[in-house]
Amino acid sequence: MGREVNKLSARGVATMTEPGRHSDGGGLYLVVDPSGAKRWLFMFRMGSTRKEMGLGSLSAVSLAEAREKAAASRKMVDAGTNPIVARKSAEAMKDAASTFGEFTDALLPTITKGFRNPKHRDQWPSTLKMYAASLRPMKLDAIGTAEVLEILKPIWLSKAETASRLRGRIEHILAAASAQGLRTGENPARWRHHLDKLLPKRAKLTRGHHAAMPYGDVPAFVQDLRRRDALAARALEFLILTACRSGEVREATWAEIDLGTGIWTIPAPRMKAGRPHRVPLTDRALDIVRALHEVRQNDLVFPGGRKDRPLSSNAIVSLMRRMEASQFTPHGFRSSFRDWAGESTTFPREVAEAALAHVVGDQTERAYRRGDALAKRRELMDAWSRFASAPKADNITPIRAKGSR
């Protein structure tokens, strides 16, 4: 059920005399002091901590303006940005940050600070500089719908995913500027009831559209991998056998891997879901890491060419290109694994999803399922390793979980 907003009225605000906090909804409050002075307050949570941010006195900020500031601040909170910190950063350089480009450069460190994925941190400044260059010299309060459309229209259909993210980033930055009093009026980059009426309809964006190799072709591909000596080949085979993401594999450290128990524990900060994930390593996966452990150079299991840097994602992509498999992606092997588990085995769906570190079930169901099904997942991953290591997939009969009939 959504939070109720706009509880107050302009007349009620003007005539209200009872001391205390009076909610307008969505975290916005009118505070009436015992002296009779009135001011606006925005309350929100960052993690488990409740925060309060003043939005100005009633004499300086109307009800409509307070709602606009609160809405802009809520967008920042939803995106993981503390509006108080962002406002302080802007105030420290308010005179200098008079243009979109200057304000963006000052704001980006605050926005990207909480991003776990370095790729996402890099994408924010790169997409804005590449596609929103025309906005950089403009005054923040001079940017309108026409300027935003001029940027989005050329790529709206041809680069749909990029255009959608770009629009959201521009909206976020302009919302931050509004929250810090650097611009007024509606956000020209907002989607609902605005740009959705002005841009042509396009096919719905697909999420996670990583081209996957048919699982029946995986054994032959793995055999080809094992004939190659490159570190990228070992990393890619390890990725296939563990059904993990490329970044999780490439950035793996020796401290995460217990060679004795055969368990690789990926810490929460490196996981997409923000939760630690234990991976049971098969005999072949252990052979790979044990061989690498004997010649280790640093704490990285798959070190790159640059000092203390992991193997690059391009190294694996280039390897697949040389193997004439460029139509597929490394991430797609997770789908290959999932299709195999669903179509060729009797392992429960929950076990396969847990192997992929996916969250399964509603909140109540997850509360009762405290464990991570490690023993069952080890059985599943051993079966996947046997399948992927077979000379011919056609010779593999359907695999049953222990205890199934």
Short mmCIF file of C-alpha atoms in Angstrom, two decimals:
data_model
loop_
_atom_site.label_atom_id
_atom_site.label_comp_id
_atom_site.label_asym_id
_atom_site.label_seq_id
_atom_site.Cartn_x
_atom_site.Cartn_y
_atom_site.Cartn_z
CA MET A 1 0.00 0.00 0.00
CA GLY A 2 1.52 3.35 -1.03
CA ARG A 3 2.24 6.14 1.40
CA GLU A 4 -0.45 8.81 1.64
CA VAL A 5 0.69 12.29 0.59
CA ASN A 6 -0.75 15.81 0.30
CA LYS A 7 -2.67 15.65 3.58
CA LEU A 8 -2.35 19.36 4.28
CA SER A 9 -4.03 22.27 2.53
CA ALA A 10 -2.72 25.78 1.88
CA ARG A 11 -5.46 27.26 4.06
CA GLY A 12 -4.86 24.75 6.85
CA VAL A 13 -1.14 25.48 6.80
CA ALA A 14 -1.78 29.22 7.02
CA THR A 15 -4.21 28.96 9.96
CA MET A 16 -2.62 26.12 11.92
CA THR A 17 -1.54 27.12 15.45
CA GLU A 18 -1.20 23.87 17.37
CA PRO A 19 2.48 23.28 18.25
CA GLY A 20 4.06 20.08 16.97
CA ARG A 21 4.71 18.24 13.73
CA HIS A 22 1.89 18.03 11.21
CA SER A 23 2.36 15.43 8.47
CA ASP A 24 1.71 16.11 4.80
CA GLY A 25 2.80 12.55 3.96
CA GLY A 26 5.86 11.18 2.22
CA GLY A 27 8.16 12.39 4.99
CA LEU A 28 7.14 16.06 4.76
CA TYR A 29 6.07 17.83 7.98
CA LEU A 30 5.02 21.33 8.91
CA VAL A 31 6.54 22.11 12.31
CA VAL A 32 4.77 24.67 14.45
CA ASP A 33 7.03 25.89 17.26
CA PRO A 34 5.62 27.00 20.64
CA SER A 35 6.45 30.56 19.59
CA GLY A 36 4.12 30.20 16.61
CA ALA A 37 6.91 30.10 14.00
CA LYS A 38 6.35 27.57 11.22
CA ARG A 39 8.92 25.64 9.22
CA TRP A 40 9.16 22.66 6.91
CA LEU A 41 10.89 19.40 7.82
CA PHE A 42 11.69 16.37 5.67
CA MET A 43 12.23 13.09 7.54
CA PHE A 44 13.73 10.00 5.93
CA ARG A 45 15.77 6.88 6.65
CA MET A 46 19.22 5.95 5.41
CA GLY A 47 19.63 2.30 6.32
CA SER A 48 18.40 1.95 9.89
CA THR A 49 19.02 5.59 10.83
CA ARG A 50 16.32 8.24 10.79
CA LYS A 51 17.39 11.63 9.45
CA GLU A 52 15.81 15.09 9.50
CA MET A 53 16.39 17.86 6.97
CA GLY A 54 15.00 21.37 7.18
CA LEU A 55 13.41 22.77 4.03
CA GLY A 56 12.91 26.36 5.13
CA SER A 57 10.34 28.48 6.93
CA LEU A 58 6.73 28.75 5.83
CA SER A 59 7.24 32.44 5.16
CA ALA A 60 9.94 31.61 2.58
CA VAL A 61 8.71 28.26 1.24
CA SER A 62 5.08 27.64 0.25
CA LEU A 63 3.28 24.31 0.64
CA ALA A 64 3.68 23.60 -3.08
CA GLU A 65 7.41 24.42 -2.99
CA ALA A 66 7.91 22.28 0.13
CA ARG A 67 6.24 19.34 -1.61
CA GLU A 68 8.49 19.83 -4.62
CA LYS A 69 11.59 19.87 -2.44
CA ALA A 70 10.42 16.80 -0.52
CA ALA A 71 9.70 14.92 -3.76
CA ALA A 72 13.20 15.75 -5.07
CA SER A 73 14.73 14.60 -1.78
CA ARG A 74 12.72 11.33 -1.85
CA LYS A 75 14.13 10.57 -5.30
CA MET A 76 17.62 10.99 -3.94
CA VAL A 77 16.90 8.75 -0.95
CA ASP A 78 15.39 6.09 -3.24
CA ALA A 79 18.59 6.21 -5.30
CA GLY A 80 20.73 5.74 -2.18
CA THR A 81 21.89 9.35 -1.87
CA ASN A 82 21.66 11.26 1.41
CA PRO A 83 20.07 14.63 0.47
CA ILE A 84 21.62 16.32 3.51
CA VAL A 85 25.13 15.34 2.43
CA ALA A 86 24.37 16.28 -1.16
CA ARG A 87 23.04 19.68 -0.10
CA LYS A 88 26.12 20.40 2.02
CA SER A 89 28.35 19.48 -0.90
CA ALA A 90 26.41 21.81 -3.17
CA GLU A 91 26.43 24.65 -0.65
CA ALA A 92 30.21 24.41 -0.36
CA MET A 93 30.57 25.16 -4.04
CA LYS A 94 27.25 26.86 -4.80
CA ASP A 95 28.80 29.90 -6.40
CA ALA A 96 31.05 27.85 -8.66
CA ALA A 97 28.50 25.16 -9.56
CA SER A 98 26.24 27.38 -11.61
CA THR A 99 26.14 25.11 -14.67
CA PHE A 100 24.89 21.58 -15.19
CA GLY A 101 28.42 20.33 -15.86
CA GLU A 102 29.96 21.90 -12.76
CA PHE A 103 27.12 20.76 -10.53
CA THR A 104 27.27 17.23 -11.96
CA ASP A 105 31.03 16.95 -11.43
CA ALA A 106 30.60 18.01 -7.79
CA LEU A 107 27.60 15.72 -7.18
CA LEU A 108 28.83 12.52 -8.82
CA PRO A 109 31.20 11.45 -6.00
CA THR A 110 28.23 11.57 -3.61
CA ILE A 111 25.99 9.59 -5.98
CA THR A 112 28.50 6.88 -6.87
CA LYS A 113 30.05 6.46 -3.43
CA GLY A 114 27.74 3.60 -2.52
CA PHE A 115 28.05 1.71 -5.84
CA ARG A 116 29.64 -1.71 -5.34
CA ASN A 117 30.25 -2.25 -9.05
CA PRO A 118 33.14 -0.15 -10.48
CA LYS A 119 31.54 -0.44 -13.91
CA HIS A 120 28.43 1.38 -12.67
CA ARG A 121 30.59 4.10 -11.11
CA ASP A 122 32.28 4.68 -14.46
CA GLN A 123 29.05 4.62 -16.47
CA TRP A 124 27.49 7.65 -14.76
CA PRO A 125 30.13 10.22 -15.81
CA SER A 126 30.86 8.58 -19.17
CA THR A 127 27.25 8.52 -20.42
CA LEU A 128 26.58 12.06 -19.21
CA LYS A 129 29.70 13.44 -20.88
CA MET A 130 29.08 11.53 -24.09
CA TYR A 131 25.37 12.20 -24.60
CA ALA A 132 24.56 15.21 -22.39
CA ALA A 133 27.49 17.39 -23.42
CA SER A 134 25.12 20.12 -24.64
CA LEU A 135 23.77 20.53 -21.09
CA ARG A 136 27.12 21.00 -19.39
CA PRO A 137 27.55 24.75 -20.10
CA MET A 138 23.89 25.54 -19.37
CA LYS A 139 22.65 27.18 -16.16
CA LEU A 140 20.77 24.66 -14.04
CA ASP A 141 17.56 26.68 -14.02
CA ALA A 142 17.70 27.18 -17.79
CA ILE A 143 17.35 23.49 -18.67
CA GLY A 144 13.87 22.64 -19.90
CA THR A 145 12.00 19.88 -21.70
CA ALA A 146 13.23 20.94 -25.14
CA GLU A 147 16.88 20.58 -24.11
CA VAL A 148 16.30 17.14 -22.60
CA LEU A 149 14.41 15.94 -25.68
CA GLU A 150 17.19 17.16 -27.94
CA ILE A 151 19.53 14.75 -26.18
CA LEU A 152 17.20 11.76 -25.92
CA LYS A 153 15.47 11.71 -29.31
CA PRO A 154 18.52 10.70 -31.42
CA ILE A 155 19.14 7.58 -29.32
CA TRP A 156 15.68 6.82 -27.95
CA LEU A 157 14.99 3.95 -30.37
CA SER A 158 18.48 3.00 -31.54
CA LYS A 159 20.05 2.80 -28.06
CA ALA A 160 17.01 2.21 -25.89
CA GLU A 161 18.77 0.94 -22.76
CA THR A 162 21.36 3.74 -22.79
CA ALA A 163 18.69 6.38 -23.44
CA SER A 164 16.55 5.15 -20.55
CA ARG A 165 19.46 5.22 -18.11
CA LEU A 166 20.59 8.61 -19.38
CA ARG A 167 17.13 10.09 -18.83
CA GLY A 168 17.06 8.73 -15.28
CA ARG A 169 20.49 10.17 -14.52
CA ILE A 170 19.57 13.61 -15.81
CA GLU A 171 16.36 13.50 -13.77
CA HIS A 172 18.36 12.54 -10.67
CA ILE A 173 20.83 15.41 -11.10
CA LEU A 174 18.12 18.01 -11.74
CA ALA A 175 16.16 16.68 -8.74
CA ALA A 176 19.27 17.12 -6.60
CA ALA A 177 19.65 20.68 -7.88
CA SER A 178 16.03 21.39 -6.96
CA ALA A 179 16.48 19.90 -3.50
CA GLN A 180 19.44 22.21 -2.95
CA GLY A 181 17.60 25.31 -4.14
CA LEU A 182 19.60 25.69 -7.36
CA ARG A 183 16.58 25.45 -9.66
CA THR A 184 12.81 25.65 -9.41
CA GLY A 185 9.87 24.24 -11.31
CA GLU A 186 9.02 20.75 -12.55
CA ASN A 187 11.76 18.32 -13.50
CA PRO A 188 11.97 18.32 -17.34
CA ALA A 189 13.50 14.82 -17.39
CA ARG A 190 10.71 13.12 -15.45
CA TRP A 191 9.03 10.23 -17.25
CA ARG A 192 5.48 9.74 -16.00
CA HIS A 193 2.91 12.23 -17.28
CA HIS A 194 5.62 14.13 -19.12
CA LEU A 195 8.25 12.56 -21.39
CA ASP A 196 6.13 9.44 -21.77
CA LYS A 197 3.73 11.67 -23.74
CA LEU A 198 6.46 13.20 -25.91
CA LEU A 199 8.76 10.33 -26.90
CA PRO A 200 7.79 7.54 -29.33
CA LYS A 201 6.83 4.19 -27.90
CA ARG A 202 9.42 1.48 -28.18
CA ALA A 203 9.72 -2.16 -27.28
CA LYS A 204 9.83 -2.80 -23.57
CA LEU A 205 13.36 -2.94 -22.26
CA THR A 206 14.55 -6.43 -21.46
CA ARG A 207 16.61 -7.05 -18.37
CA GLY A 208 19.57 -9.36 -18.23
CA HIS A 209 19.48 -10.13 -21.96
CA HIS A 210 22.79 -12.00 -22.07
CA ALA A 211 23.12 -14.33 -25.04
CA ALA A 212 23.45 -17.85 -23.66
CA MET A 213 25.08 -20.87 -25.28
CA PRO A 214 22.67 -23.83 -25.56
CA TYR A 215 23.60 -26.12 -22.70
CA GLY A 216 24.05 -29.06 -25.07
CA ASP A 217 27.00 -27.21 -26.64
CA VAL A 218 28.74 -26.48 -23.34
CA PRO A 219 30.70 -29.80 -23.03
CA ALA A 220 32.40 -29.34 -26.41
CA PHE A 221 33.16 -25.73 -25.56
CA VAL A 222 34.71 -26.76 -22.22
CA GLN A 223 36.86 -29.39 -23.96
CA ASP A 224 38.15 -26.65 -26.26
CA LEU A 225 38.84 -24.42 -23.24
CA ARG A 226 40.94 -27.11 -21.57
CA ARG A 227 43.22 -27.29 -24.60
CA ARG A 228 44.16 -23.63 -24.09
CA ASP A 229 46.84 -22.45 -21.69
CA ALA A 230 45.66 -18.86 -21.22
CA LEU A 231 44.66 -17.66 -17.75
CA ALA A 232 41.45 -16.35 -19.32
CA ALA A 233 40.61 -19.94 -20.31
CA ARG A 234 40.99 -21.10 -16.70
CA ALA A 235 38.90 -18.19 -15.47
CA LEU A 236 36.14 -18.86 -17.99
CA GLU A 237 36.06 -22.58 -17.20
CA PHE A 238 35.91 -21.76 -13.48
CA LEU A 239 33.05 -19.33 -14.24
CA ILE A 240 31.14 -22.04 -16.11
CA LEU A 241 31.66 -24.66 -13.38
CA THR A 242 30.57 -22.32 -10.57
CA ALA A 243 27.76 -20.55 -12.50
CA CYS A 244 28.99 -17.25 -11.06
CA ARG A 245 29.16 -13.80 -12.59
CA SER A 246 32.26 -12.61 -14.44
CA GLY A 247 33.16 -9.95 -11.88
CA GLU A 248 32.76 -12.37 -8.99
CA VAL A 249 35.20 -14.77 -10.64
CA ARG A 250 37.75 -12.25 -11.93
CA GLU A 251 37.98 -10.42 -8.60
CA ALA A 252 38.19 -13.60 -6.47
CA THR A 253 40.93 -13.57 -3.82
CA TRP A 254 42.76 -16.42 -2.12
CA ALA A 255 41.36 -15.31 1.22
CA GLU A 256 37.87 -16.20 -0.05
CA ILE A 257 38.75 -19.77 -1.03
CA ASP A 258 39.14 -22.62 1.46
CA LEU A 259 41.04 -25.29 -0.41
CA GLY A 260 40.53 -27.76 2.44
CA THR A 261 36.73 -27.69 2.51
CA GLY A 262 36.33 -26.79 -1.16
CA ILE A 263 34.21 -23.73 -0.42
CA TRP A 264 34.54 -20.31 -2.01
CA THR A 265 32.84 -17.61 0.09
CA ILE A 266 32.14 -14.43 -1.86
CA PRO A 267 31.68 -11.50 0.55
CA ALA A 268 28.53 -9.39 0.47
CA PRO A 269 30.13 -6.25 -1.05
CA ARG A 270 31.05 -8.22 -4.17
CA MET A 271 27.62 -9.79 -4.64
CA LYS A 272 24.85 -8.19 -6.67
CA ALA A 273 22.27 -8.92 -3.97
CA GLY A 274 24.55 -7.59 -1.23
CA ARG A 275 24.56 -10.93 0.64
CA PRO A 276 27.53 -13.31 1.11
CA HIS A 277 27.39 -16.37 -1.13
CA ARG A 278 29.05 -19.74 -0.51
CA VAL A 279 30.03 -21.69 -3.62
CA PRO A 280 30.78 -25.43 -3.34
CA LEU A 281 33.76 -26.12 -5.59
CA THR A 282 33.77 -29.30 -7.67
CA ASP A 283 36.86 -31.46 -8.10
CA ARG A 284 37.68 -29.82 -11.44
CA ALA A 285 37.16 -26.29 -10.06
CA LEU A 286 39.49 -27.17 -7.17
CA ASP A 287 42.08 -28.52 -9.63
CA ILE A 288 42.02 -25.15 -11.40
CA VAL A 289 42.55 -23.05 -8.28
CA ARG A 290 45.11 -25.42 -6.74
CA ALA A 291 47.25 -25.21 -9.87
CA LEU A 292 46.98 -21.41 -9.80
CA HIS A 293 47.75 -21.33 -6.07
CA GLU A 294 51.12 -22.95 -6.71
CA VAL A 295 52.16 -20.09 -9.02
CA ARG A 296 50.26 -17.28 -7.31
CA GLN A 297 51.64 -13.76 -7.73
CA ASN A 298 49.45 -11.85 -5.28
CA ASP A 299 46.13 -12.19 -3.44
CA LEU A 300 44.14 -12.41 -6.69
CA VAL A 301 43.20 -15.84 -7.99
CA PHE A 302 43.02 -14.53 -11.55
CA PRO A 303 45.48 -11.61 -11.72
CA GLY A 304 45.57 -9.28 -14.69
CA GLY A 305 48.45 -7.80 -16.62
CA ARG A 306 48.50 -4.66 -14.47
CA LYS A 307 49.92 -4.85 -10.95
CA ASP A 308 47.35 -5.78 -8.30
CA ARG A 309 44.53 -5.64 -10.83
CA PRO A 310 42.27 -8.60 -11.69
CA LEU A 311 41.96 -10.19 -15.08
CA SER A 312 39.98 -7.84 -17.32
CA SER A 313 36.53 -8.70 -18.62
CA ASN A 314 37.82 -8.00 -22.12
CA ALA A 315 40.33 -10.84 -21.78
CA ILE A 316 37.49 -13.36 -21.43
CA VAL A 317 35.40 -11.74 -24.17
CA SER A 318 38.41 -11.75 -26.52
CA LEU A 319 39.01 -15.43 -25.76
CA MET A 320 35.42 -16.27 -26.69
CA ARG A 321 35.87 -14.32 -29.91
CA ARG A 322 38.95 -16.37 -30.78
CA MET A 323 36.97 -19.52 -30.02
CA GLU A 324 34.31 -18.33 -32.51
CA ALA A 325 31.74 -17.97 -29.72
CA SER A 326 31.43 -14.19 -29.79
CA GLN A 327 27.65 -14.46 -30.25
CA PHE A 328 27.45 -15.55 -26.61
CA THR A 329 28.45 -13.76 -23.39
CA PRO A 330 30.27 -15.01 -20.28
CA HIS A 331 27.24 -14.10 -18.18
CA GLY A 332 25.08 -16.21 -20.48
CA PHE A 333 26.61 -19.41 -19.08
CA ARG A 334 24.51 -18.82 -15.97
CA SER A 335 21.45 -19.23 -18.19
CA SER A 336 23.01 -22.31 -19.79
CA PHE A 337 23.40 -23.82 -16.34
CA ARG A 338 19.86 -22.87 -15.31
CA ASP A 339 18.33 -24.33 -18.49
CA TRP A 340 20.28 -27.56 -17.99
CA ALA A 341 19.20 -27.83 -14.34
CA GLY A 342 15.56 -27.25 -15.23
CA GLU A 343 15.37 -29.45 -18.32
CA SER A 344 17.83 -32.29 -17.68
CA THR A 345 17.76 -32.85 -13.92
CA THR A 346 15.25 -33.38 -11.12
CA PHE A 347 16.92 -30.98 -8.71
CA PRO A 348 14.38 -28.65 -7.07
CA ARG A 349 14.03 -25.20 -8.57
CA GLU A 350 15.00 -23.62 -5.23
CA VAL A 351 18.36 -25.38 -5.26
CA ALA A 352 19.17 -24.20 -8.79
CA GLU A 353 18.15 -20.65 -7.93
CA ALA A 354 20.25 -20.74 -4.76
CA ALA A 355 23.24 -21.85 -6.84
CA LEU A 356 22.79 -18.64 -8.84
CA ALA A 357 22.49 -16.59 -5.61
CA HIS A 358 18.96 -15.61 -6.57
CA VAL A 359 16.44 -14.66 -3.89
CA VAL A 360 13.57 -17.17 -3.95
CA GLY A 361 10.12 -16.80 -2.40
CA ASP A 362 8.42 -14.00 -0.52
CA GLN A 363 9.70 -12.48 2.71
CA THR A 364 7.88 -14.97 4.93
CA GLU A 365 9.13 -17.98 2.97
CA ARG A 366 12.71 -16.68 3.08
CA ALA A 367 12.47 -16.17 6.84
CA TYR A 368 11.83 -19.88 7.31
CA ARG A 369 14.52 -20.91 4.83
CA ARG A 370 17.54 -19.84 6.88
CA GLY A 371 20.15 -22.08 5.27
CA ASP A 372 21.76 -21.83 1.86
CA ALA A 373 21.26 -25.51 0.86
CA LEU A 374 25.01 -25.96 0.53
CA ALA A 375 24.97 -29.78 0.59
CA LYS A 376 22.25 -29.97 -2.04
CA ARG A 377 24.00 -27.34 -4.15
CA ARG A 378 27.25 -29.30 -3.98
CA GLU A 379 25.44 -32.31 -5.41
CA LEU A 380 23.97 -30.13 -8.15
CA MET A 381 27.30 -28.50 -9.04
CA ASP A 382 29.03 -31.90 -9.13
CA ALA A 383 26.40 -33.08 -11.62
CA TRP A 384 26.88 -29.92 -13.70
CA SER A 385 30.65 -30.44 -13.70
CA ARG A 386 30.26 -34.04 -14.89
CA PHE A 387 27.92 -32.88 -17.64
CA ALA A 388 30.16 -30.01 -18.73
CA SER A 389 33.22 -32.30 -18.70
CA ALA A 390 31.65 -35.05 -20.82
CA PRO A 391 33.14 -35.56 -24.31
CA LYS A 392 29.65 -35.63 -25.85
CA ALA A 393 26.53 -34.14 -24.39
CA ASP A 394 24.41 -36.65 -26.31
CA ASN A 395 25.74 -39.40 -24.07
CA ILE A 396 24.45 -37.76 -20.88
CA THR A 397 21.24 -39.20 -19.50
CA PRO A 398 18.86 -37.11 -17.36
CA ILE A 399 20.40 -36.52 -13.91
CA ARG A 400 18.32 -37.11 -10.83
CA ALA A 401 18.75 -35.61 -7.41
CA LYS A 402 19.46 -38.09 -4.64
CA GLY A 403 16.23 -39.47 -3.25
CA SER A 404 14.19 -38.66 -6.37
CA ARG A 405 12.32 -41.33 -8.24
#
